[in-house]
Short mmCIF file of C-alpha atoms in Angstrom, two decimals:
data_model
loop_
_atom_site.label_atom_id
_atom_site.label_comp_id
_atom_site.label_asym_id
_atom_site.label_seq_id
_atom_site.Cartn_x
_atom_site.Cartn_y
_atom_site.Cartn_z
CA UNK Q 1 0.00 0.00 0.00
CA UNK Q 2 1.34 3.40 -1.29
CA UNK Q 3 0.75 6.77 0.60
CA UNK Q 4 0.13 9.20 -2.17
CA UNK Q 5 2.75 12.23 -1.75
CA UNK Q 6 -0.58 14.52 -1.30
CA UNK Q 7 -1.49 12.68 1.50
CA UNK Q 8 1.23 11.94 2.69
CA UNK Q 9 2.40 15.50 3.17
CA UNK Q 10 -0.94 16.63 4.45
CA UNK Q 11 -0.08 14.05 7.05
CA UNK Q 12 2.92 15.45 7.62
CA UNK Q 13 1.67 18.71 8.24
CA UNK Q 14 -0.65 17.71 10.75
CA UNK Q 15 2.37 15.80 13.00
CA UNK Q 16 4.73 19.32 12.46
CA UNK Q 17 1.44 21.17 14.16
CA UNK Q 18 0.61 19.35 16.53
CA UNK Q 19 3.97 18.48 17.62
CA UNK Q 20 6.29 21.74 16.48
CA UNK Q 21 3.60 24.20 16.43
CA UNK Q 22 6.49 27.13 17.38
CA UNK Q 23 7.89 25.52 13.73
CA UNK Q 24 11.04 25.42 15.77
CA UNK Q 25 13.13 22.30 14.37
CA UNK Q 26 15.55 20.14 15.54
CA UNK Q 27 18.09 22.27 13.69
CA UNK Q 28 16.80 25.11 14.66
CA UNK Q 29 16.92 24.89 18.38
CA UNK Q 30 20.87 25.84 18.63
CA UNK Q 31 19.83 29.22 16.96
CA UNK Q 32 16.82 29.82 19.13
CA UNK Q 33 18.73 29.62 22.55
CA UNK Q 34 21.65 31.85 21.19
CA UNK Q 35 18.62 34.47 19.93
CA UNK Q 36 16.93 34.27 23.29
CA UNK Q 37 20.64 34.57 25.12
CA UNK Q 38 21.35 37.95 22.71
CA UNK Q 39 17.88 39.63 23.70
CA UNK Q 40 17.92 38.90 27.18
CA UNK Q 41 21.71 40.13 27.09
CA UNK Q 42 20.65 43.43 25.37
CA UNK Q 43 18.99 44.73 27.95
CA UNK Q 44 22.46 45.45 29.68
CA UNK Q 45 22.31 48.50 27.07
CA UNK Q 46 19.21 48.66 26.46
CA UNK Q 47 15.85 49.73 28.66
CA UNK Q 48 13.35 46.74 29.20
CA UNK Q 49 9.36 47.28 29.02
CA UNK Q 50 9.04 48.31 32.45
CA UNK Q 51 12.03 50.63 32.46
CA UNK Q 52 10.32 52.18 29.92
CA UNK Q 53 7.11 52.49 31.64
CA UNK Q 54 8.35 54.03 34.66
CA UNK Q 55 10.16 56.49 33.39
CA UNK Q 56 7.10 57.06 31.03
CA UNK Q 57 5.01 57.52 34.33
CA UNK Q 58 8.04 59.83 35.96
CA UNK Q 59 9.64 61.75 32.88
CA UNK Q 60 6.62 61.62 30.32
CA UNK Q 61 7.92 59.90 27.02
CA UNK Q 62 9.33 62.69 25.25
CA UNK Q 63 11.81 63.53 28.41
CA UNK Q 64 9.22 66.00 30.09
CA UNK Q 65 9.16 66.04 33.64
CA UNK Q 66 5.56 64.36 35.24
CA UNK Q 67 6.08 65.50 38.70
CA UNK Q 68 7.41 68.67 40.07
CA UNK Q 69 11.30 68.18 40.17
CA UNK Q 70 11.25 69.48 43.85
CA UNK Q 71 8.78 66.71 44.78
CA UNK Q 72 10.88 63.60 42.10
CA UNK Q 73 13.00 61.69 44.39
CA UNK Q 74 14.12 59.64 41.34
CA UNK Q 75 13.56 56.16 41.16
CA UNK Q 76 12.75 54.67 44.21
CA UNK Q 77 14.31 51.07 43.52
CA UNK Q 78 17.41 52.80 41.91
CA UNK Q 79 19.64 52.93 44.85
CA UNK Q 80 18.96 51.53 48.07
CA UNK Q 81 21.97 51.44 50.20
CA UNK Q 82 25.04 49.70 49.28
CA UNK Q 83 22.54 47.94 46.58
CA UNK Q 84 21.44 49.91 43.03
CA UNK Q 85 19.57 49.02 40.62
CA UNK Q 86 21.85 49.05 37.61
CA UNK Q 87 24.17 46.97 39.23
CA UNK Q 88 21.86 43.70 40.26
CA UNK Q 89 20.27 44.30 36.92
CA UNK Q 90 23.55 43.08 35.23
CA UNK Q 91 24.01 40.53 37.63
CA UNK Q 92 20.36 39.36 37.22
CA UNK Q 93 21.01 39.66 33.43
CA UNK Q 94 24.10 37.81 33.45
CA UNK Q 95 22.77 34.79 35.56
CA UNK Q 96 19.81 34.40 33.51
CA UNK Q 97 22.06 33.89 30.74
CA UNK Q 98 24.03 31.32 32.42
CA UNK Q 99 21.61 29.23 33.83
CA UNK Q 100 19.79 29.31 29.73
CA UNK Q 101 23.12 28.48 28.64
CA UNK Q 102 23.47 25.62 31.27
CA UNK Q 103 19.44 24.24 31.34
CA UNK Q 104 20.48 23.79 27.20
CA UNK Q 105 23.66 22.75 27.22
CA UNK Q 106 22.83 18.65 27.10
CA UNK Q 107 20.00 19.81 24.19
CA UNK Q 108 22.74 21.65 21.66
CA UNK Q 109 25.33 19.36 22.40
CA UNK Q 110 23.46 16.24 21.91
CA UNK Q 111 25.18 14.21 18.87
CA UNK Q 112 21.83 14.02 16.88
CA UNK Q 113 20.95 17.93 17.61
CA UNK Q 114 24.54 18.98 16.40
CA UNK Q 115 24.24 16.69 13.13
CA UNK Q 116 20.83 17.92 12.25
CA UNK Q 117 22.27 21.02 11.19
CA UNK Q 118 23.66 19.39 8.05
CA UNK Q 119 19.92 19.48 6.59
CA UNK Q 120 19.73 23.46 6.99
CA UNK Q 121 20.19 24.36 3.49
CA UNK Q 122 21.58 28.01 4.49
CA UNK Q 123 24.78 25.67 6.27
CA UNK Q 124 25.62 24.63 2.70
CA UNK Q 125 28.11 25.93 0.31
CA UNK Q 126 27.17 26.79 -3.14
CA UNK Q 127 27.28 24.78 -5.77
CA UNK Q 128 30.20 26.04 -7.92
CA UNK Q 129 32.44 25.57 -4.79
CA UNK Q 130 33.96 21.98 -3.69
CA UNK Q 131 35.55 21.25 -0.43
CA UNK Q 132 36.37 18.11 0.31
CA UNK Q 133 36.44 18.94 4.09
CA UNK Q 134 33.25 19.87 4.31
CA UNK Q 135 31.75 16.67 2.10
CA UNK Q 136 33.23 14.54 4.63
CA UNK Q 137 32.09 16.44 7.53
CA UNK Q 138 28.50 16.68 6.24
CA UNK Q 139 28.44 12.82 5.47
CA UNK Q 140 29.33 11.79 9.09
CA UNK Q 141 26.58 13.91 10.13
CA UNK Q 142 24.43 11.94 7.91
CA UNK Q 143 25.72 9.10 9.89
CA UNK Q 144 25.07 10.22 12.91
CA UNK Q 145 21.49 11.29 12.30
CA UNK Q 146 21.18 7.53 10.63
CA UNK Q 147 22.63 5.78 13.63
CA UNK Q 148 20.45 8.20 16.00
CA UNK Q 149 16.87 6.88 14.36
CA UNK Q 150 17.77 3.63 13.05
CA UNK Q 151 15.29 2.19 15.34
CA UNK Q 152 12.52 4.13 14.08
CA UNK Q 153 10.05 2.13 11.87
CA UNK Q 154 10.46 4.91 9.46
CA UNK Q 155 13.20 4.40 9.03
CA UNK Q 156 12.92 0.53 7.87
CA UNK Q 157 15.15 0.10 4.50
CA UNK Q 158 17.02 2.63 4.99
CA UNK Q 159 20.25 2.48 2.80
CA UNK Q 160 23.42 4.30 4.14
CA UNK Q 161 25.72 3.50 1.25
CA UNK Q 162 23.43 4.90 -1.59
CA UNK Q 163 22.89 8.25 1.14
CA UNK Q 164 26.74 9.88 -0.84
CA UNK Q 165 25.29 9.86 -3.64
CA UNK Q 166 21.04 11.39 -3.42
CA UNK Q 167 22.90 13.70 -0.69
CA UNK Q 168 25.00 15.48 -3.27
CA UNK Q 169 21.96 15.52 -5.58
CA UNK Q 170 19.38 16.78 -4.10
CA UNK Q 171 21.97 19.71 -2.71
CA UNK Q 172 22.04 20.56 -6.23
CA UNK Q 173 18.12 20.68 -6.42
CA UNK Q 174 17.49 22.67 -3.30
CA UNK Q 175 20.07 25.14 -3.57
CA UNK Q 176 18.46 25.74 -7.35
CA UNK Q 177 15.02 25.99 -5.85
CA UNK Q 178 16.09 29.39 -3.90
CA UNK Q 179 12.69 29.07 -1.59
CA UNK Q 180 14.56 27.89 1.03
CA UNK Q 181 16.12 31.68 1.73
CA UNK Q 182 11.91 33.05 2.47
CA UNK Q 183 10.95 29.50 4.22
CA UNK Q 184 12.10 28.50 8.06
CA UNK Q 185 13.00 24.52 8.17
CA UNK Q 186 9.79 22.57 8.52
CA UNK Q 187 7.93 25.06 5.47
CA UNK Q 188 10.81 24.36 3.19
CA UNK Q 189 11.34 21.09 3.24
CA UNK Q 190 7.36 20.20 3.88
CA UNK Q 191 7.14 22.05 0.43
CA UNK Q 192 9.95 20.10 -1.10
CA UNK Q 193 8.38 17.07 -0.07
CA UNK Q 194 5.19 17.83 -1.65
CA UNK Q 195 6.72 17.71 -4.81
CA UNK Q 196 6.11 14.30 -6.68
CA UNK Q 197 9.52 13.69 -8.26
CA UNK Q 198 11.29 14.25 -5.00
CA UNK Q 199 9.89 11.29 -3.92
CA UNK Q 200 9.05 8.85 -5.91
CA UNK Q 201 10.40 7.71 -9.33
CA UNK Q 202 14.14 7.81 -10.63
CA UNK Q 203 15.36 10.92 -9.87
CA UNK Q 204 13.67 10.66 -5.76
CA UNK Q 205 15.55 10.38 -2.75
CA UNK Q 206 14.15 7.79 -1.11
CA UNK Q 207 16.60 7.31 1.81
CA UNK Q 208 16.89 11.28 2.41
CA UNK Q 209 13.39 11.43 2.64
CA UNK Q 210 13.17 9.13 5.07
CA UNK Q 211 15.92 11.07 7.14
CA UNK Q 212 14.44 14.26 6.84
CA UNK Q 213 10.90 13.57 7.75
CA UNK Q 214 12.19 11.74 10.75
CA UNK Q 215 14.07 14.92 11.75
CA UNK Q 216 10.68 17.15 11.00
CA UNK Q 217 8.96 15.06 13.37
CA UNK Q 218 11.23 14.94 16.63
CA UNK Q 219 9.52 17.33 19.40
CA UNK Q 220 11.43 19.89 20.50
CA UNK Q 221 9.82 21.78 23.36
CA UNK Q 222 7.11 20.55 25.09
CA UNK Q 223 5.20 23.84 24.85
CA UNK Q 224 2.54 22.07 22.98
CA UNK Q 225 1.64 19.77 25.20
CA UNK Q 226 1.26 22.26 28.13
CA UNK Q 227 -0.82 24.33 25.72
CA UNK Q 228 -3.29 21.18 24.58
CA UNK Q 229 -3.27 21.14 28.70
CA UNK Q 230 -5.01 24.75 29.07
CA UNK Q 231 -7.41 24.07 25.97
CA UNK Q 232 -8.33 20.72 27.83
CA UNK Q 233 -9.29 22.62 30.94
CA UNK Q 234 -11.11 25.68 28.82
CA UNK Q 235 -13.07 22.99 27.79
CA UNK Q 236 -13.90 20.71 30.42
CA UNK Q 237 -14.71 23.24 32.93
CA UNK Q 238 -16.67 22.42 36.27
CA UNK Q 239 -19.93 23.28 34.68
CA UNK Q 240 -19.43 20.26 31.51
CA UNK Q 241 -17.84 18.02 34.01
CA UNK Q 242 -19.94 15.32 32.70
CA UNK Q 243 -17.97 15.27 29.16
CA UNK Q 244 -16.54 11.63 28.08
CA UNK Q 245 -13.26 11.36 27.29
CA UNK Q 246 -13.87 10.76 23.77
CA UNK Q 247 -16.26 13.84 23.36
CA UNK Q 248 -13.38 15.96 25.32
CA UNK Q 249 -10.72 14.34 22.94
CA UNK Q 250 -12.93 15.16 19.64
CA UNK Q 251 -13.85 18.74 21.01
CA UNK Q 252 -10.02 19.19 21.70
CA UNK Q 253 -8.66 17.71 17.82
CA UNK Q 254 -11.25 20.09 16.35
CA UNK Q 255 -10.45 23.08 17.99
CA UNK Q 256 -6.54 22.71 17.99
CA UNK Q 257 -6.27 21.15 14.47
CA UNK Q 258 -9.69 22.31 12.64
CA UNK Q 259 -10.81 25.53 10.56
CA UNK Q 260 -11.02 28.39 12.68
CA UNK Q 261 -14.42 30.09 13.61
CA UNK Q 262 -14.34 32.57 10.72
CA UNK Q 263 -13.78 29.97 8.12
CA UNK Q 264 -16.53 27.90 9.27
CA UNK Q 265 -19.50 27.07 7.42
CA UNK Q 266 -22.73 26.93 9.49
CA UNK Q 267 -24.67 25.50 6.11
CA UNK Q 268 -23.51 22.05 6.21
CA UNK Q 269 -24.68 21.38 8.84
CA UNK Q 270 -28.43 23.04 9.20
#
């Protein structure tokens, strides 16, 4: 029985939002700690939303003073003793950083998580430029990502020696397609999946598109879960506490993965 790509990539869809519904992907989640370690470190320089407020409330926005200056004391937080405020901000600031850099540390270093950054097409060198290096490099990531979900049923027939040579083809395809520079990870290659020839027929890559979906599919954060959590409880409040569990589990699919309210049709239905 044969999945037909349509279907199968409508399928595929469905998993990446339910599962990645940030669209942050495996080889993504190295770049999203160091952005959220750069703007938590800019506010060393820089004012944060409730600086801004309060000197909104105490200097008016365009540098006007609120208050009489006779009566303005100044910030009453800003020094307190031996303790000011600019100076446990930075320490704040800097152990916030640390401990992100330390909760993560296992996650970006993780063999698989490192390797998975040989699929991010904006990694890759162009086409008119050869480096041996970085062939070899790139192909014992594609080992290591193998050897990572080999016991994954989708991954069943998977073929390591014929990985050399569909890898250095279908480089040549993406980096022609040029989509990949306006799409984040899971778009693009969702997209290149959905096209026929990619995979199935001669010029497919049936063992890289085994790799990559298996990569699409691994669950980075667990901010989904927490969130199907609160929609479960919006729903089965103390007033429907009556609900089945399959009534609660249809009302949840439809809300999280259905049409949304303005797109529904009332008609069908009446």
């Amino acid at each position: 029985f044969r999945v037909p790509p349509s279907l199968m990539v409508m399928r595929l869809s469905l998993h990446i939002r339910r599962l990645q519904a940030d669209d942050t992907a495996l080889p993504e989640v190295a770049d999203a700690i160091d952005k959220a370690i750069h703007n938590i470190s800019s506010l060393q320089t820089a004012k944060g939303d409730s600086e801004k407020i309060f000197d909104e409330m105490f200097c008016g926005a365009d540098g006007s003073d609120v208050v009489d200056k006779e009566s303005y004391l100044g910030n009453p937080v800003d020094n307190l003793g031996d303790w000011t405020f600019a100076g446990e901000k930075a320490s704040l600031i800097e152990k916030m950083t640390e401990a992100i850099r330390a909760r993560f540390k296992g996650i970006i270093e993780h063999p698989a998580v490192e390797a998975s950054s040989v699929l991010q097409p904006k990694n890759w060198l162009p086409c008119d430029l050869h480096d041996e290096g970085a062939n070899e490099q790139e192909h014992a990531k594609l080992k290591v990502l193998a050897s990572a979900f080999e016991h994954l049923s989708g991954m069943k027939e998977f073929n390591l020696d014929s990985v050399a040579g569909e890898w250095r083809r279908l480089k040549h395809v993406v980096l022609r397609m040029q989509c990949w520079t306006k799409l984040n990870f899971a778009e693009f290659w969702c997209y290149f999946l959905s096209i026929k020839g990619h995979v199935e027929g001669p010029s497919s890559f049936p063992n890289m598109v085994k790799l990559i979906r298996t990569v699409l599919l691994v669950v980075t954060d667990t901010s989904c879960a927490e969130r199907g959590f609160s929609l479960m409880n919006r729903i089965h409040t103390a007033a429907r506490n009556r609900l089945f569990s399959t009534t609660l589990d249809r009302l949840m699919r439809i809300n999280s993965l259905g049409p949304s309210v303005e797109d529904f049709d009332p008609t069908l239905v009446l």
